[in-house]
GROMACS .gro file of C-alpha atoms in nm:
model
  277
    1UNK     CA    1  -0.117   1.276  -7.060
    2UNK     CA    2  -0.080   1.636  -7.182
    3UNK     CA    3  -0.051   1.549  -7.550
    4UNK     CA    4  -0.394   1.432  -7.679
    5UNK     CA    5  -0.272   1.374  -8.036
    6UNK     CA    6   0.016   1.156  -7.920
    7UNK     CA    7  -0.218   0.971  -7.687
    8UNK     CA    8  -0.448   0.909  -7.985
    9UNK     CA    9  -0.158   0.769  -8.187
   10UNK     CA   10  -0.064   0.528  -7.906
   11UNK     CA   11  -0.427   0.416  -7.869
   12UNK     CA   12  -0.463   0.371  -8.243
   13UNK     CA   13  -0.151   0.154  -8.253
   14UNK     CA   14  -0.283  -0.044  -7.958
   15UNK     CA   15  -0.616  -0.097  -8.125
   16UNK     CA   16  -0.432  -0.226  -8.435
   17UNK     CA   17  -0.287  -0.501  -8.214
   18UNK     CA   18  -0.595  -0.574  -8.004
   19UNK     CA   19  -0.941  -0.415  -7.993
   20UNK     CA   20  -0.976  -0.301  -7.635
   21UNK     CA   21  -0.761   0.020  -7.646
   22UNK     CA   22  -1.031   0.152  -7.881
   23UNK     CA   23  -1.272   0.166  -7.585
   24UNK     CA   24  -1.055   0.429  -7.411
   25UNK     CA   25  -1.182   0.679  -7.665
   26UNK     CA   26  -1.524   0.635  -7.503
   27UNK     CA   27  -1.390   0.762  -7.171
   28UNK     CA   28  -1.211   1.048  -7.345
   29UNK     CA   29  -1.534   1.146  -7.521
   30UNK     CA   30  -1.733   1.160  -7.196
   31UNK     CA   31  -1.477   1.376  -7.015
   32UNK     CA   32  -1.422   1.606  -7.316
   33UNK     CA   33  -1.801   1.642  -7.351
   34UNK     CA   34  -1.833   1.721  -6.981
   35UNK     CA   35  -1.563   1.988  -6.999
   36UNK     CA   36  -1.670   2.130  -7.333
   37UNK     CA   37  -1.340   2.030  -7.497
   38UNK     CA   38  -1.473   1.815  -7.782
   39UNK     CA   39  -1.197   1.943  -8.011
   40UNK     CA   40  -0.949   1.759  -7.790
   41UNK     CA   41  -1.146   1.439  -7.841
   42UNK     CA   42  -1.172   1.474  -8.216
   43UNK     CA   43  -0.803   1.553  -8.246
   44UNK     CA   44  -0.712   1.244  -8.046
   45UNK     CA   45  -0.957   1.027  -8.237
   46UNK     CA   46  -0.829   1.150  -8.572
   47UNK     CA   47  -0.473   1.067  -8.466
   48UNK     CA   48  -0.586   0.723  -8.350
   49UNK     CA   49  -0.769   0.643  -8.673
   50UNK     CA   50  -0.467   0.760  -8.876
   51UNK     CA   51  -0.231   0.535  -8.673
   52UNK     CA   52  -0.472   0.240  -8.706
   53UNK     CA   53  -0.498   0.287  -9.081
   54UNK     CA   54  -0.119   0.318  -9.117
   55UNK     CA   55  -0.082  -0.033  -8.971
   56UNK     CA   56  -0.384  -0.196  -9.135
   57UNK     CA   57  -0.411  -0.051  -9.486
   58UNK     CA   58  -0.104  -0.232  -9.627
   59UNK     CA   59  -0.259  -0.564  -9.524
   60UNK     CA   60  -0.605  -0.461  -9.642
   61UNK     CA   61  -0.468  -0.387  -9.987
   62UNK     CA   62  -0.243  -0.693 -10.022
   63UNK     CA   63  -0.436  -0.966  -9.836
   64UNK     CA   64  -0.789  -0.846  -9.762
   65UNK     CA   65  -0.942  -1.191  -9.705
   66UNK     CA   66  -0.677  -1.286  -9.453
   67UNK     CA   67  -0.696  -0.940  -9.289
   68UNK     CA   68  -1.075  -0.952  -9.257
   69UNK     CA   69  -1.073  -1.308  -9.122
   70UNK     CA   70  -1.033  -1.191  -8.765
   71UNK     CA   71  -1.345  -0.980  -8.782
   72UNK     CA   72  -1.562  -1.236  -8.961
   73UNK     CA   73  -1.441  -1.516  -8.734
   74UNK     CA   74  -1.511  -1.306  -8.422
   75UNK     CA   75  -1.870  -1.257  -8.533
   76UNK     CA   76  -1.937  -1.611  -8.640
   77UNK     CA   77  -1.753  -1.816  -8.378
   78UNK     CA   78  -1.945  -2.004  -8.110
   79UNK     CA   79  -1.939  -1.925  -7.740
   80UNK     CA   80  -1.602  -1.999  -7.588
   81UNK     CA   81  -1.459  -2.105  -7.254
   82UNK     CA   82  -1.538  -1.893  -6.947
   83UNK     CA   83  -1.800  -1.677  -7.116
   84UNK     CA   84  -2.121  -1.612  -6.925
   85UNK     CA   85  -2.305  -1.719  -7.238
   86UNK     CA   86  -2.202  -2.081  -7.180
   87UNK     CA   87  -2.504  -2.096  -6.947
   88UNK     CA   88  -2.732  -2.028  -7.249
   89UNK     CA   89  -2.590  -2.268  -7.504
   90UNK     CA   90  -2.889  -2.497  -7.444
   91UNK     CA   91  -3.097  -2.245  -7.648
   92UNK     CA   92  -2.925  -2.361  -7.967
   93UNK     CA   93  -2.860  -1.999  -8.071
   94UNK     CA   94  -2.590  -1.945  -8.335
   95UNK     CA   95  -2.264  -1.759  -8.276
   96UNK     CA   96  -2.408  -1.464  -8.470
   97UNK     CA   97  -2.709  -1.448  -8.236
   98UNK     CA   98  -2.486  -1.449  -7.928
   99UNK     CA   99  -2.275  -1.175  -8.089
  100UNK     CA  100  -2.583  -0.962  -8.149
  101UNK     CA  101  -2.705  -1.003  -7.789
  102UNK     CA  102  -2.366  -0.949  -7.626
  103UNK     CA  103  -2.283  -0.647  -7.843
  104UNK     CA  104  -2.624  -0.496  -7.773
  105UNK     CA  105  -2.582  -0.535  -7.399
  106UNK     CA  106  -2.232  -0.392  -7.417
  107UNK     CA  107  -2.368  -0.087  -7.605
  108UNK     CA  108  -2.623  -0.038  -7.329
  109UNK     CA  109  -2.349  -0.057  -7.066
  110UNK     CA  110  -2.146   0.206  -7.259
  111UNK     CA  111  -2.450   0.433  -7.254
  112UNK     CA  112  -2.480   0.371  -6.880
  113UNK     CA  113  -2.114   0.464  -6.825
  114UNK     CA  114  -2.162   0.780  -7.034
  115UNK     CA  115  -2.465   0.878  -6.823
  116UNK     CA  116  -2.269   0.808  -6.503
  117UNK     CA  117  -1.978   1.021  -6.631
  118UNK     CA  118  -2.201   1.313  -6.722
  119UNK     CA  119  -2.436   1.303  -6.420
  120UNK     CA  120  -2.192   1.251  -6.133
  121UNK     CA  121  -2.163   1.556  -5.911
  122UNK     CA  122  -1.783   1.525  -5.919
  123UNK     CA  123  -1.611   1.448  -6.249
  124UNK     CA  124  -1.505   1.079  -6.268
  125UNK     CA  125  -1.142   0.997  -6.330
  126UNK     CA  126  -1.026   0.876  -6.670
  127UNK     CA  127  -0.913   0.540  -6.532
  128UNK     CA  128  -1.250   0.477  -6.361
  129UNK     CA  129  -1.441   0.514  -6.687
  130UNK     CA  130  -1.188   0.311  -6.887
  131UNK     CA  131  -1.207   0.025  -6.631
  132UNK     CA  132  -1.590   0.019  -6.639
  133UNK     CA  133  -1.601   0.005  -7.022
  134UNK     CA  134  -1.334  -0.263  -7.062
  135UNK     CA  135  -1.481  -0.471  -6.774
  136UNK     CA  136  -1.825  -0.458  -6.936
  137UNK     CA  137  -1.676  -0.577  -7.265
  138UNK     CA  138  -1.499  -0.872  -7.095
  139UNK     CA  139  -1.800  -0.975  -6.881
  140UNK     CA  140  -2.050  -0.963  -7.169
  141UNK     CA  141  -1.831  -1.097  -7.451
  142UNK     CA  142  -1.905  -1.443  -7.588
  143UNK     CA  143  -1.528  -1.517  -7.579
  144UNK     CA  144  -1.311  -1.493  -7.271
  145UNK     CA  145  -0.953  -1.617  -7.221
  146UNK     CA  146  -0.774  -1.622  -6.881
  147UNK     CA  147  -0.505  -1.393  -7.015
  148UNK     CA  148  -0.762  -1.120  -7.070
  149UNK     CA  149  -0.717  -1.039  -6.702
  150UNK     CA  150  -0.397  -0.864  -6.815
  151UNK     CA  151  -0.618  -0.601  -6.975
  152UNK     CA  152  -0.774  -0.518  -6.643
  153UNK     CA  153  -0.476  -0.525  -6.404
  154UNK     CA  154  -0.331  -0.180  -6.489
  155UNK     CA  155  -0.681  -0.028  -6.505
  156UNK     CA  156  -0.776  -0.166  -6.167
  157UNK     CA  157  -0.453  -0.034  -6.014
  158UNK     CA  158  -0.520   0.313  -6.158
  159UNK     CA  159  -0.895   0.318  -6.095
  160UNK     CA  160  -0.909   0.168  -5.744
  161UNK     CA  161  -0.572   0.101  -5.577
  162UNK     CA  162  -0.716  -0.096  -5.286
  163UNK     CA  163  -0.460  -0.375  -5.238
  164UNK     CA  164  -0.680  -0.594  -5.026
  165UNK     CA  165  -0.947  -0.594  -5.293
  166UNK     CA  166  -0.686  -0.636  -5.564
  167UNK     CA  167  -0.539  -0.953  -5.415
  168UNK     CA  168  -0.877  -1.104  -5.342
  169UNK     CA  169  -0.964  -1.051  -5.705
  170UNK     CA  170  -0.632  -1.203  -5.817
  171UNK     CA  171  -0.694  -1.507  -5.599
  172UNK     CA  172  -1.030  -1.556  -5.772
  173UNK     CA  173  -0.862  -1.519  -6.111
  174UNK     CA  174  -0.593  -1.773  -6.019
  175UNK     CA  175  -0.864  -2.021  -5.908
  176UNK     CA  176  -1.044  -1.957  -6.235
  177UNK     CA  177  -0.721  -2.003  -6.437
  178UNK     CA  178  -0.660  -2.340  -6.278
  179UNK     CA  179  -1.016  -2.451  -6.348
  180UNK     CA  180  -0.994  -2.353  -6.718
  181UNK     CA  181  -0.682  -2.557  -6.781
  182UNK     CA  182  -0.801  -2.858  -6.579
  183UNK     CA  183  -1.123  -2.857  -6.781
  184UNK     CA  184  -0.922  -2.831  -7.104
  185UNK     CA  185  -0.708  -3.129  -6.988
  186UNK     CA  186  -1.021  -3.327  -6.903
  187UNK     CA  187  -1.178  -3.267  -7.243
  188UNK     CA  188  -0.865  -3.369  -7.431
  189UNK     CA  189  -0.787  -3.672  -7.212
  190UNK     CA  190  -0.914  -4.027  -7.218
  191UNK     CA  191  -0.971  -4.286  -6.948
  192UNK     CA  192  -1.063  -4.229  -6.590
  193UNK     CA  193  -0.924  -3.876  -6.578
  194UNK     CA  194  -1.111  -3.760  -6.887
  195UNK     CA  195  -1.442  -3.934  -6.819
  196UNK     CA  196  -1.470  -3.966  -6.443
  197UNK     CA  197  -1.320  -3.653  -6.292
  198UNK     CA  198  -1.651  -3.498  -6.181
  199UNK     CA  199  -1.482  -3.244  -5.964
  200UNK     CA  200  -1.312  -3.070  -6.256
  201UNK     CA  201  -1.632  -2.926  -6.415
  202UNK     CA  202  -1.733  -2.815  -6.065
  203UNK     CA  203  -1.402  -2.636  -6.024
  204UNK     CA  204  -1.433  -2.486  -6.373
  205UNK     CA  205  -1.794  -2.367  -6.322
  206UNK     CA  206  -1.729  -2.220  -5.979
  207UNK     CA  207  -1.417  -2.051  -6.118
  208UNK     CA  208  -1.625  -1.870  -6.383
  209UNK     CA  209  -1.868  -1.750  -6.116
  210UNK     CA  210  -1.590  -1.629  -5.887
  211UNK     CA  211  -1.407  -1.454  -6.171
  212UNK     CA  212  -1.723  -1.268  -6.276
  213UNK     CA  213  -1.826  -1.188  -5.919
  214UNK     CA  214  -1.482  -1.044  -5.837
  215UNK     CA  215  -1.482  -0.820  -6.149
  216UNK     CA  216  -1.837  -0.703  -6.077
  217UNK     CA  217  -1.739  -0.632  -5.716
  218UNK     CA  218  -1.455  -0.408  -5.833
  219UNK     CA  219  -1.686  -0.230  -6.080
  220UNK     CA  220  -1.948  -0.167  -5.810
  221UNK     CA  221  -1.673  -0.025  -5.586
  222UNK     CA  222  -1.558   0.209  -5.864
  223UNK     CA  223  -1.918   0.326  -5.929
  224UNK     CA  224  -1.953   0.395  -5.555
  225UNK     CA  225  -1.631   0.598  -5.564
  226UNK     CA  226  -1.770   0.799  -5.856
  227UNK     CA  227  -2.091   0.871  -5.674
  228UNK     CA  228  -1.914   0.933  -5.343
  229UNK     CA  229  -1.575   1.081  -5.436
  230UNK     CA  230  -1.478   1.138  -5.075
  231UNK     CA  231  -1.409   0.761  -5.061
  232UNK     CA  232  -1.187   0.763  -5.372
  233UNK     CA  233  -0.843   0.652  -5.262
  234UNK     CA  234  -0.668   0.842  -5.541
  235UNK     CA  235  -0.837   1.173  -5.459
  236UNK     CA  236  -0.760   1.118  -5.089
  237UNK     CA  237  -0.391   1.124  -5.189
  238UNK     CA  238  -0.412   1.448  -5.393
  239UNK     CA  239  -0.089   1.650  -5.362
  240UNK     CA  240  -0.087   1.903  -5.076
  241UNK     CA  241  -0.121   2.263  -5.182
  242UNK     CA  242  -0.371   2.211  -5.462
  243UNK     CA  243  -0.667   2.455  -5.465
  244UNK     CA  244  -0.975   2.295  -5.304
  245UNK     CA  245  -1.157   2.263  -5.637
  246UNK     CA  246  -0.859   2.097  -5.806
  247UNK     CA  247  -0.807   1.863  -5.510
  248UNK     CA  248  -1.175   1.761  -5.526
  249UNK     CA  249  -1.144   1.671  -5.900
  250UNK     CA  250  -0.785   1.545  -5.883
  251UNK     CA  251  -0.714   1.301  -6.169
  252UNK     CA  252  -0.352   1.219  -6.255
  253UNK     CA  253  -0.467   1.074  -6.588
  254UNK     CA  254  -0.680   1.369  -6.700
  255UNK     CA  255  -0.400   1.552  -6.889
  256UNK     CA  256  -0.516   1.874  -7.053
  257UNK     CA  257  -0.861   1.829  -6.897
  258UNK     CA  258  -0.734   1.834  -6.540
  259UNK     CA  259  -0.785   2.212  -6.485
  260UNK     CA  260  -1.094   2.250  -6.703
  261UNK     CA  261  -1.423   2.329  -6.528
  262UNK     CA  262  -1.739   2.131  -6.596
  263UNK     CA  263  -1.951   2.286  -6.871
  264UNK     CA  264  -2.203   2.014  -6.949
  265UNK     CA  265  -2.382   1.793  -6.700
  266UNK     CA  266  -2.680   1.559  -6.700
  267UNK     CA  267  -2.900   1.599  -6.393
  268UNK     CA  268  -3.135   1.324  -6.270
  269UNK     CA  269  -3.338   1.159  -6.548
  270UNK     CA  270  -3.632   1.360  -6.678
  271UNK     CA  271  -3.492   1.708  -6.617
  272UNK     CA  272  -3.286   1.740  -6.931
  273UNK     CA  273  -2.925   1.863  -6.975
  274UNK     CA  274  -2.783   2.151  -6.781
  275UNK     CA  275  -2.496   2.369  -6.897
  276UNK     CA  276  -2.257   2.478  -6.629
  277UNK     CA  277  -2.028   2.778  -6.690
   0.00000   0.00000   0.00000
């Protein structure tokens, strides 16, 4: 937490294994911009890029076609199970078209998260911004697998440790998980089970809706906590003895930014940026 370069290395190594740790740099950028510590962001980003290259360059040099297959396949592949875009497959759009639309909407969501992070009257916590970015990626992506919920679990615990909400969400995800595998079994089976089990597509479709609704519910709750920090469960549990200003902006994941004052804010739209010293 207090070593931005080391954090960048860890995120870079994570991004070399799977893409989503890369999105954490977006949250770091917003908070470094807000506190006027962009050097911290660039140091962390440089360390992350270096770590990513250290893992990937050997494969790029020795087997570029195989290395690049993941990226080309991700762009070209068709809409997959549990994606919201299944509802639009009747359009006949190609996988590339769905990629363009989903990536464009994700970029807009990232801009929205950045605006939220720079315009909130109290600085958002790192975990809150990370959760919103990763959740947007999962909700809008043309590919979703039930195991992707593992990406969100630690972020939800850090961003909004409301156990009632957490277990309701997990119940929805378990229902969705069962629907996915029953639908997979139906498609690959023959006979009465494969052709006549009308209730399986109903389970599967309702599972997708419940999964998305539960994730959106959590995201809306996090946004409300950002706009009304007095309801933030993490900040309610700030250690006793902190100065009032530090208690108000308490963020156990902020690291070197924890004690920095806000130096750049965006007020309501149309009034332009405001620098705060």
